[in-house]
Coordinates of C-alpha atoms and ligand atoms in Angstrom, one line a residue:
X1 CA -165.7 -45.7 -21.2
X2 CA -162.6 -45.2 -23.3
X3 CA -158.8 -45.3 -22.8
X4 CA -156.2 -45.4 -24.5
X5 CA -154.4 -48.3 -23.3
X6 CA -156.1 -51.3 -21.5
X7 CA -153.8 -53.9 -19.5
X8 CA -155.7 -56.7 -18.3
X9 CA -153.6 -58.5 -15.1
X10 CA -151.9 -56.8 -12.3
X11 CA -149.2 -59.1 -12.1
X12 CA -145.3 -58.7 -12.6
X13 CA -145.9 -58.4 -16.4
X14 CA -149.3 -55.9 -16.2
X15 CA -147.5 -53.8 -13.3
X16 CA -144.4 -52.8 -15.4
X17 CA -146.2 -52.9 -18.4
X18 CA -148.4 -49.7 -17.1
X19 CA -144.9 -47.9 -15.8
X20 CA -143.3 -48.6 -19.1
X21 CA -146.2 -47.3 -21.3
X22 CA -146.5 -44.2 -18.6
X23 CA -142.7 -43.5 -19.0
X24 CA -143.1 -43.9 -22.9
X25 CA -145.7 -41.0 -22.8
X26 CA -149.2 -42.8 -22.5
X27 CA -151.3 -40.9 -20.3
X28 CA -154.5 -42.5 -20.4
X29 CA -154.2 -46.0 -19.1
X30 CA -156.8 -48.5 -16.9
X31 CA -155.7 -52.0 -15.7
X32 CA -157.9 -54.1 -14.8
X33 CA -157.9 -57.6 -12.1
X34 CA -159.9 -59.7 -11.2
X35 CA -158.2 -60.0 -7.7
X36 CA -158.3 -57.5 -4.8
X37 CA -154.8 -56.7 -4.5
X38 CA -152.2 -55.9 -7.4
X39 CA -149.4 -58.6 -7.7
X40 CA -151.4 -61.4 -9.0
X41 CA -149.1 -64.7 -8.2
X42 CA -146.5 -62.7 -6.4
X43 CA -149.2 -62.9 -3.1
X44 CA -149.3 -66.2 -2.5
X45 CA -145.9 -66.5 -3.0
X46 CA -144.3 -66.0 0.7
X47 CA -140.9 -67.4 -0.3
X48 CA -137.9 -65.4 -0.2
X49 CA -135.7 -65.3 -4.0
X50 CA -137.6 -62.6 -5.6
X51 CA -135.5 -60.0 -7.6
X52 CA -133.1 -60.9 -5.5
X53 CA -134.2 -61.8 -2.0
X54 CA -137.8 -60.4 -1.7
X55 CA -140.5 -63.0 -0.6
X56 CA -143.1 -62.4 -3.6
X57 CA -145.8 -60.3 -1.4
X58 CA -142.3 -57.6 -1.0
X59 CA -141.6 -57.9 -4.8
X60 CA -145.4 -57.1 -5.8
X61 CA -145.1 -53.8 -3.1
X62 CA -141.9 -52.6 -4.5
X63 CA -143.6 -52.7 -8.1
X64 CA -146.8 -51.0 -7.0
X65 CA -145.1 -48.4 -5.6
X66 CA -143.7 -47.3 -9.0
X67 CA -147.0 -47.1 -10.4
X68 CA -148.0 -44.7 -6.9
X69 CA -146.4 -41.4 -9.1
X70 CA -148.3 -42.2 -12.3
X71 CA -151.5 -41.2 -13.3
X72 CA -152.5 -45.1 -14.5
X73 CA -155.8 -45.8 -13.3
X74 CA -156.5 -49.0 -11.4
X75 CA -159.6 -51.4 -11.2
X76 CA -159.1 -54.3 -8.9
X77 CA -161.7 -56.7 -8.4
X78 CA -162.8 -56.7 -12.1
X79 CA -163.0 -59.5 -14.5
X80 CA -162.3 -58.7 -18.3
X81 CA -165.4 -61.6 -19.4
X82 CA -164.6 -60.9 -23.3
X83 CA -162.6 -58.6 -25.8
X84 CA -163.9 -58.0 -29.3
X85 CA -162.3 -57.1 -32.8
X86 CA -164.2 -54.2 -32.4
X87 CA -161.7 -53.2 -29.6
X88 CA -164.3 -53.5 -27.0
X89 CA -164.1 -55.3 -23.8
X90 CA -166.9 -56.3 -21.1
X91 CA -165.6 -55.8 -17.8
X92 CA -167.8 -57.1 -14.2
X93 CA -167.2 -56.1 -11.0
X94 CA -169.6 -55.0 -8.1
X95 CA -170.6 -51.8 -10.0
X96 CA -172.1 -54.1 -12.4
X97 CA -170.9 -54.6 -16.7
X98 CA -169.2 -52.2 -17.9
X99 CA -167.7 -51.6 -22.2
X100 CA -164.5 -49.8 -22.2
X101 CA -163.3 -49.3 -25.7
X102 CA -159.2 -48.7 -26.4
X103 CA -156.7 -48.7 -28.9
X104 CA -154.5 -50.8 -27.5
X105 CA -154.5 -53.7 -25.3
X106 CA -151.5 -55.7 -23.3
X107 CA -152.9 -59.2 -22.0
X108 CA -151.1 -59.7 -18.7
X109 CA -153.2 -62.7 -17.5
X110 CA -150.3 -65.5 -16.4
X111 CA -150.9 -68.9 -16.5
X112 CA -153.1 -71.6 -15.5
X113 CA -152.0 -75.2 -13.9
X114 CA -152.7 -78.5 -15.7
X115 CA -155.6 -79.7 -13.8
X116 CA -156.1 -83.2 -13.1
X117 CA -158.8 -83.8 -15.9
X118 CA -155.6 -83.2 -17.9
X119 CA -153.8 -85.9 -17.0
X120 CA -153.7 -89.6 -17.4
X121 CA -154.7 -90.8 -14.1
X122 CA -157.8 -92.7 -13.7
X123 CA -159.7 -94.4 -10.8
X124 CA -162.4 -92.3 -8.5
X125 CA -162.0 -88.7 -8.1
X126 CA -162.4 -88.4 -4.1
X127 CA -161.5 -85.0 -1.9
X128 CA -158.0 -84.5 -1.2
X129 CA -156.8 -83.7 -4.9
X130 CA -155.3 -80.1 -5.2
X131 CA -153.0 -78.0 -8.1
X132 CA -149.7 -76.9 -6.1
X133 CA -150.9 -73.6 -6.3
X134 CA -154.2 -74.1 -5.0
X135 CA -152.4 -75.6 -1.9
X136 CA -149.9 -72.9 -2.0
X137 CA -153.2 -70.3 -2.0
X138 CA -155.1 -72.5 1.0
X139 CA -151.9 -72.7 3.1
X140 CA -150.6 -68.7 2.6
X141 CA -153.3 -66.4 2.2
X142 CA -156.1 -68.6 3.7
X143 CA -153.8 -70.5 6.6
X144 CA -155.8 -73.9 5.8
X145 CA -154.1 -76.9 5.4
X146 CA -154.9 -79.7 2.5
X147 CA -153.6 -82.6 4.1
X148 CA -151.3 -84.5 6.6
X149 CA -149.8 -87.8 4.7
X150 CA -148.7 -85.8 0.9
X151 CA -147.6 -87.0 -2.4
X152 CA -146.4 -84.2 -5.2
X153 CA -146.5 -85.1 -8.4
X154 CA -143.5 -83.0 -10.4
X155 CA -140.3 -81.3 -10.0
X156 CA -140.6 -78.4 -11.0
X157 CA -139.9 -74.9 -9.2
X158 CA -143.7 -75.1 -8.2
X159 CA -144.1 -78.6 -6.8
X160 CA -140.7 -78.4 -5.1
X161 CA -141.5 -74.4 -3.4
X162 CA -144.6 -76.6 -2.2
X163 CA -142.8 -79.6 -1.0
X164 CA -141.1 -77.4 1.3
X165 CA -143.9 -75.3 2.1
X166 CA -145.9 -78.2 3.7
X167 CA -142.6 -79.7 5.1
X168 CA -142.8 -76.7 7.2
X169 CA -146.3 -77.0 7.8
X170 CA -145.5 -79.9 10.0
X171 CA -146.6 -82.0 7.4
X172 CA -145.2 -85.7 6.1
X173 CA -144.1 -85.1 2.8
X174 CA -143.8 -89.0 1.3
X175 CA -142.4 -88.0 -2.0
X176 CA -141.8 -85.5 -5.1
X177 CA -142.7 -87.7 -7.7
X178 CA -141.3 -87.3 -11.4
X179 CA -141.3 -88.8 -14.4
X180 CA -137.9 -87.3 -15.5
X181 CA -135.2 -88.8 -14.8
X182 CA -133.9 -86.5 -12.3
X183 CA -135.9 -83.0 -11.0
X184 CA -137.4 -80.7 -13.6
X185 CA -136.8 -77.3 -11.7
X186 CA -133.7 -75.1 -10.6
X187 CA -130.8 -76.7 -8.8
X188 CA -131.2 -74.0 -6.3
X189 CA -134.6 -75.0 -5.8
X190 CA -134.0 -78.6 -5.6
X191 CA -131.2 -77.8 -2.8
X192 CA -133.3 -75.7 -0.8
X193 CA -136.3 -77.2 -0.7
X194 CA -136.0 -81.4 -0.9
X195 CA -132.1 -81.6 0.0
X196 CA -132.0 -79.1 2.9
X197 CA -135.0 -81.0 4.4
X198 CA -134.2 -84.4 3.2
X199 CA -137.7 -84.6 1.4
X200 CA -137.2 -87.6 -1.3
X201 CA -137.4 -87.2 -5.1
X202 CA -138.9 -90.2 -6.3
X203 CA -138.0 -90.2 -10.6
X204 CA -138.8 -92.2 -13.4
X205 CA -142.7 -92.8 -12.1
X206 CA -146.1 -91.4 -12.3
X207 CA -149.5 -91.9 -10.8
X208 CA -151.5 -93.9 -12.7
X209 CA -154.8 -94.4 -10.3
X210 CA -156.5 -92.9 -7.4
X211 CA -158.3 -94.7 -4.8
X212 CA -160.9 -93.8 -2.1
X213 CA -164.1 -92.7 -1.5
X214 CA -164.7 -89.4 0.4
X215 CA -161.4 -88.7 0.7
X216 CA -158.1 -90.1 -1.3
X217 CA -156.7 -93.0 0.7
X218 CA -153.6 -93.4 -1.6
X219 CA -152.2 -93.5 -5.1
X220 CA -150.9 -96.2 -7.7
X221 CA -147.4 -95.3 -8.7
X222 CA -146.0 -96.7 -11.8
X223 CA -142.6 -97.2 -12.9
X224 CA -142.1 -96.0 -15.9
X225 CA -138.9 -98.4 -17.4
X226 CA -139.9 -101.7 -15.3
X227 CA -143.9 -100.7 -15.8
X228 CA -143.7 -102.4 -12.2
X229 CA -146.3 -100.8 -9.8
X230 CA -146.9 -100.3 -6.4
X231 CA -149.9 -98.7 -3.9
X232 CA -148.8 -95.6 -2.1
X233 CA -150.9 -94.6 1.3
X234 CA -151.3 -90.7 1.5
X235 CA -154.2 -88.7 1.9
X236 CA -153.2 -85.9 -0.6
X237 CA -151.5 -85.5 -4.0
X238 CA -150.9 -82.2 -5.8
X239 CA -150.4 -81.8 -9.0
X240 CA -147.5 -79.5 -10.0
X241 CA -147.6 -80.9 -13.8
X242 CA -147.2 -78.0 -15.6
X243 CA -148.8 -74.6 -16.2
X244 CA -149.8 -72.9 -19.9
X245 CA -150.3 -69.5 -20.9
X246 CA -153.5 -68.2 -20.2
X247 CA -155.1 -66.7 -23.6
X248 CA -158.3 -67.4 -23.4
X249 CA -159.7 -64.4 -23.3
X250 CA -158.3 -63.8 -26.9
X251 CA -157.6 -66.6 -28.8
X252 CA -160.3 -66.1 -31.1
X253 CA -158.8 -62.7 -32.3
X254 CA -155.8 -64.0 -34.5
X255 CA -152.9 -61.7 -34.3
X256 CA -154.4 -57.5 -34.6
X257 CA -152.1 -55.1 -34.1
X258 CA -153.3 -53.4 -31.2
X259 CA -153.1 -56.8 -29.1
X260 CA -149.6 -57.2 -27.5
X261 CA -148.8 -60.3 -24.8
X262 CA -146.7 -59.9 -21.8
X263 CA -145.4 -62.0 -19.1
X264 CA -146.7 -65.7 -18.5
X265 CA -150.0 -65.3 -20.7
X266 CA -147.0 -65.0 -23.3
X267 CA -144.8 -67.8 -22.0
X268 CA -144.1 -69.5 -18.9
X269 CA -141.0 -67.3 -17.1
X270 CA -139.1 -68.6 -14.0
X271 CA -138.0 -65.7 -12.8
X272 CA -140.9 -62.6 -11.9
X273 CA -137.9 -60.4 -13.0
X274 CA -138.4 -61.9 -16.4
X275 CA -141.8 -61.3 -17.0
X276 CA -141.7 -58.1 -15.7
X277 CA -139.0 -56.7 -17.8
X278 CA -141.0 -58.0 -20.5
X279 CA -143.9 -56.2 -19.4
X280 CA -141.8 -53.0 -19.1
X281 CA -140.8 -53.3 -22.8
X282 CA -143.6 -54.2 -24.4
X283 CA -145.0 -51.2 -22.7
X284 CA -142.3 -48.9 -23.2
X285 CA -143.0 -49.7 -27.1
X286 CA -146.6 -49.0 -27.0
X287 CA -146.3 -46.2 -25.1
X288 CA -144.7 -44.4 -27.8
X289 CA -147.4 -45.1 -30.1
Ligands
FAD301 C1 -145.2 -71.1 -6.9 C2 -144.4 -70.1 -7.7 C3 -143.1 -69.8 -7.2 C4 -142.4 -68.9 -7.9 N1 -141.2 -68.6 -7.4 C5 -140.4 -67.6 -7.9 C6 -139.2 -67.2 -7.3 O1 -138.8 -67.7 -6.2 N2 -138.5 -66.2 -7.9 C7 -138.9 -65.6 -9.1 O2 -138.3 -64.6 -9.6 N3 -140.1 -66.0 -9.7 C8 -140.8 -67.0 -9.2 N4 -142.0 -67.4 -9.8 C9 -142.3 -66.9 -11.1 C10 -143.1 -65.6 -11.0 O3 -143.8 -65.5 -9.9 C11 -144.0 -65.4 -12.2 O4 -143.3 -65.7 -13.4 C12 -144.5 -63.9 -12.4 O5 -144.9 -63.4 -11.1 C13 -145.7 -64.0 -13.4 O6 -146.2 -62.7 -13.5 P1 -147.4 -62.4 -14.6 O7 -147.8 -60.9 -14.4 O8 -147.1 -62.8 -15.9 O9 -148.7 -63.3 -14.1 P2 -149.6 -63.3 -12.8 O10 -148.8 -62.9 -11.6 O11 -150.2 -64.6 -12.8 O12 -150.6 -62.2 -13.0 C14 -151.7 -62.3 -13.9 C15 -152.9 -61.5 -13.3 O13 -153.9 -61.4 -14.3 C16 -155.2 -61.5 -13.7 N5 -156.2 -61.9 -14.7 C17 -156.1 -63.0 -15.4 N6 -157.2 -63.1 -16.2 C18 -158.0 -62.0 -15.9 C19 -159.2 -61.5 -16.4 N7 -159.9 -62.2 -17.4 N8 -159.7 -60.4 -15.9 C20 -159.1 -59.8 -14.9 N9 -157.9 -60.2 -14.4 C21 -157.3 -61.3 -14.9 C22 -154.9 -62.4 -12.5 O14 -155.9 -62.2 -11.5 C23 -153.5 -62.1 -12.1 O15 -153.5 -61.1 -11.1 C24 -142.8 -68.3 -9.1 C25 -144.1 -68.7 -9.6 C26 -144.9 -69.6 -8.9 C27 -146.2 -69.9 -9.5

């Protein structure tokens, strides 16, 4: 198969990437997900404060439907497994592999969190140990809960929107932990989310050790200016410690000039807006090639 243009991600940034390259005059474009439903982070995120007020599932429909008048083809459930110099990539889904050669190709692919092998935290590695947004995913899409007594380890937007998420799960929320001196995300986050409900922010500290077999049956917590520590009960801790552009899929290619980045894969952006008008640029300019 070939195409002109090949957007891998249909996220915020791959969305309005298509609609700008489409406006710009490209007529032949395929983007490709791995996940069932276009949006990509946007779906788990049931929030309201998306471009504007729009919870994250509203925000992904509203930019769908502006791709509903183009002729951009979609494939959803479709991994991209590798792209070559050659401009060739291998995509899988149920049909089976498939090559699609193109000219030019936007990566779109967000970000990934800092997983726990990441981090400096030692001890045994027992059940009970999430990323925010794997909690985020199990609590909103898949209505599961991932645990009762809950530790979050950092401040930012993501560990804080999850904070209040399980708040409102009827869960104890001990603590946002941070090793900042104060919170790492937006004020407005840190209002609505810990203030409103009175979850504490706990700075200056980090875990340093897990304990419990089976299941986590608490944390250490260290200090960081007294180095003093202490043993916190909880039967969950999420990590919300960061998350890093995902260029995997290309970071053996060097810079061509056919491969553009858009959105998180790029850089980290707060606000959906932002990556999506980056998409839409970047897009805009390719189209016109
Ligand atoms: C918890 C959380 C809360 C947020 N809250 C807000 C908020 O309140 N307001 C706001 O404006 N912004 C918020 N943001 C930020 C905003 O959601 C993101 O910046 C934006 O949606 C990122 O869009 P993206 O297209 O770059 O990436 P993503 O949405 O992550 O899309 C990437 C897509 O690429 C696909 N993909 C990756 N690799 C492959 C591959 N190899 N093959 C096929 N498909 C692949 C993925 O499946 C995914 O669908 C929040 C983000 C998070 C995580």
């Amino acid at each position: 198969m070939e195409t002109d243009l090949l957007i891998i991600g249909a996220g915020a940034a791959g969305l309005s990437a298509a609609v700008g390259a489409w406006e710009a005059g490209c007529r032949d474009i395929l983007i490709a997900d791995r996940r069932a439903h276009l949006g990509g982070v946007l779906e788990q995120c049931i929030h309201t404060g998306f471009h504007g007020d729009l919870t994250g599932p509203e925000y992904a429909a509203l930019l769908s439907c502006s791709l509903r008048d183009t002729g951009v083809s979609l494939q959803l459930e479709t991994e991209v497994l590798s792209v070559s110099q050659s401009r060739e990539a291998v995509l899988s889904s149920r049909k089976g592999l498939e090559r699609v050669t193109f000219s030019q190709m936007i990566l779109a692919s967000g970000c990934r969190e800092r997983p726990l092998g990441a981090l400096d935290i030692t001890g045994a590695r027992p059940a009970g140990v999430y990323t925010a947004g794997e909690a985020q995913e199990m609590m909103n899409l898949r209505n599961e809960d991932p645990g009762e007594n809950i530790l979050i380890l950092g401040s930012g937007d993501l560990g804080m929107i999850v904070a209040r998420r399980c708040f409102l799960r009827g869960k104890r929320v001990i603590a946002v932990l941070e090793q900042a001196e104060t919170y790492t995300g937006m004020a407005k986050n840190y209002h609505r989310c810990m203030e409103t409900h009175a979850i504490p922010l706990r700075a200056g500290c980090t875990v340093t050790e897990l304990h419990g077999e089976g299941r986590l049956r608490g944390v250490t917590v260290r200090e960081l200016d007294s180095g003093s520590e202490e043993f916190i009960p909880c039967d969950t801790l999420l990590l919300a410690t960061g998350l890093i552009p995902e260029q995997t899929l290309v970071s053996h290619l060097g810079n061509p000039p056919w491969l553009h980045l858009a959105g998180n894969c790029n850089r980290v952006h707060d606000l959906a807006d932002s990556a999506a008008a980056e998409g839409r640029s970047i897009g805009l300019e390719i189209g016109k090639k």
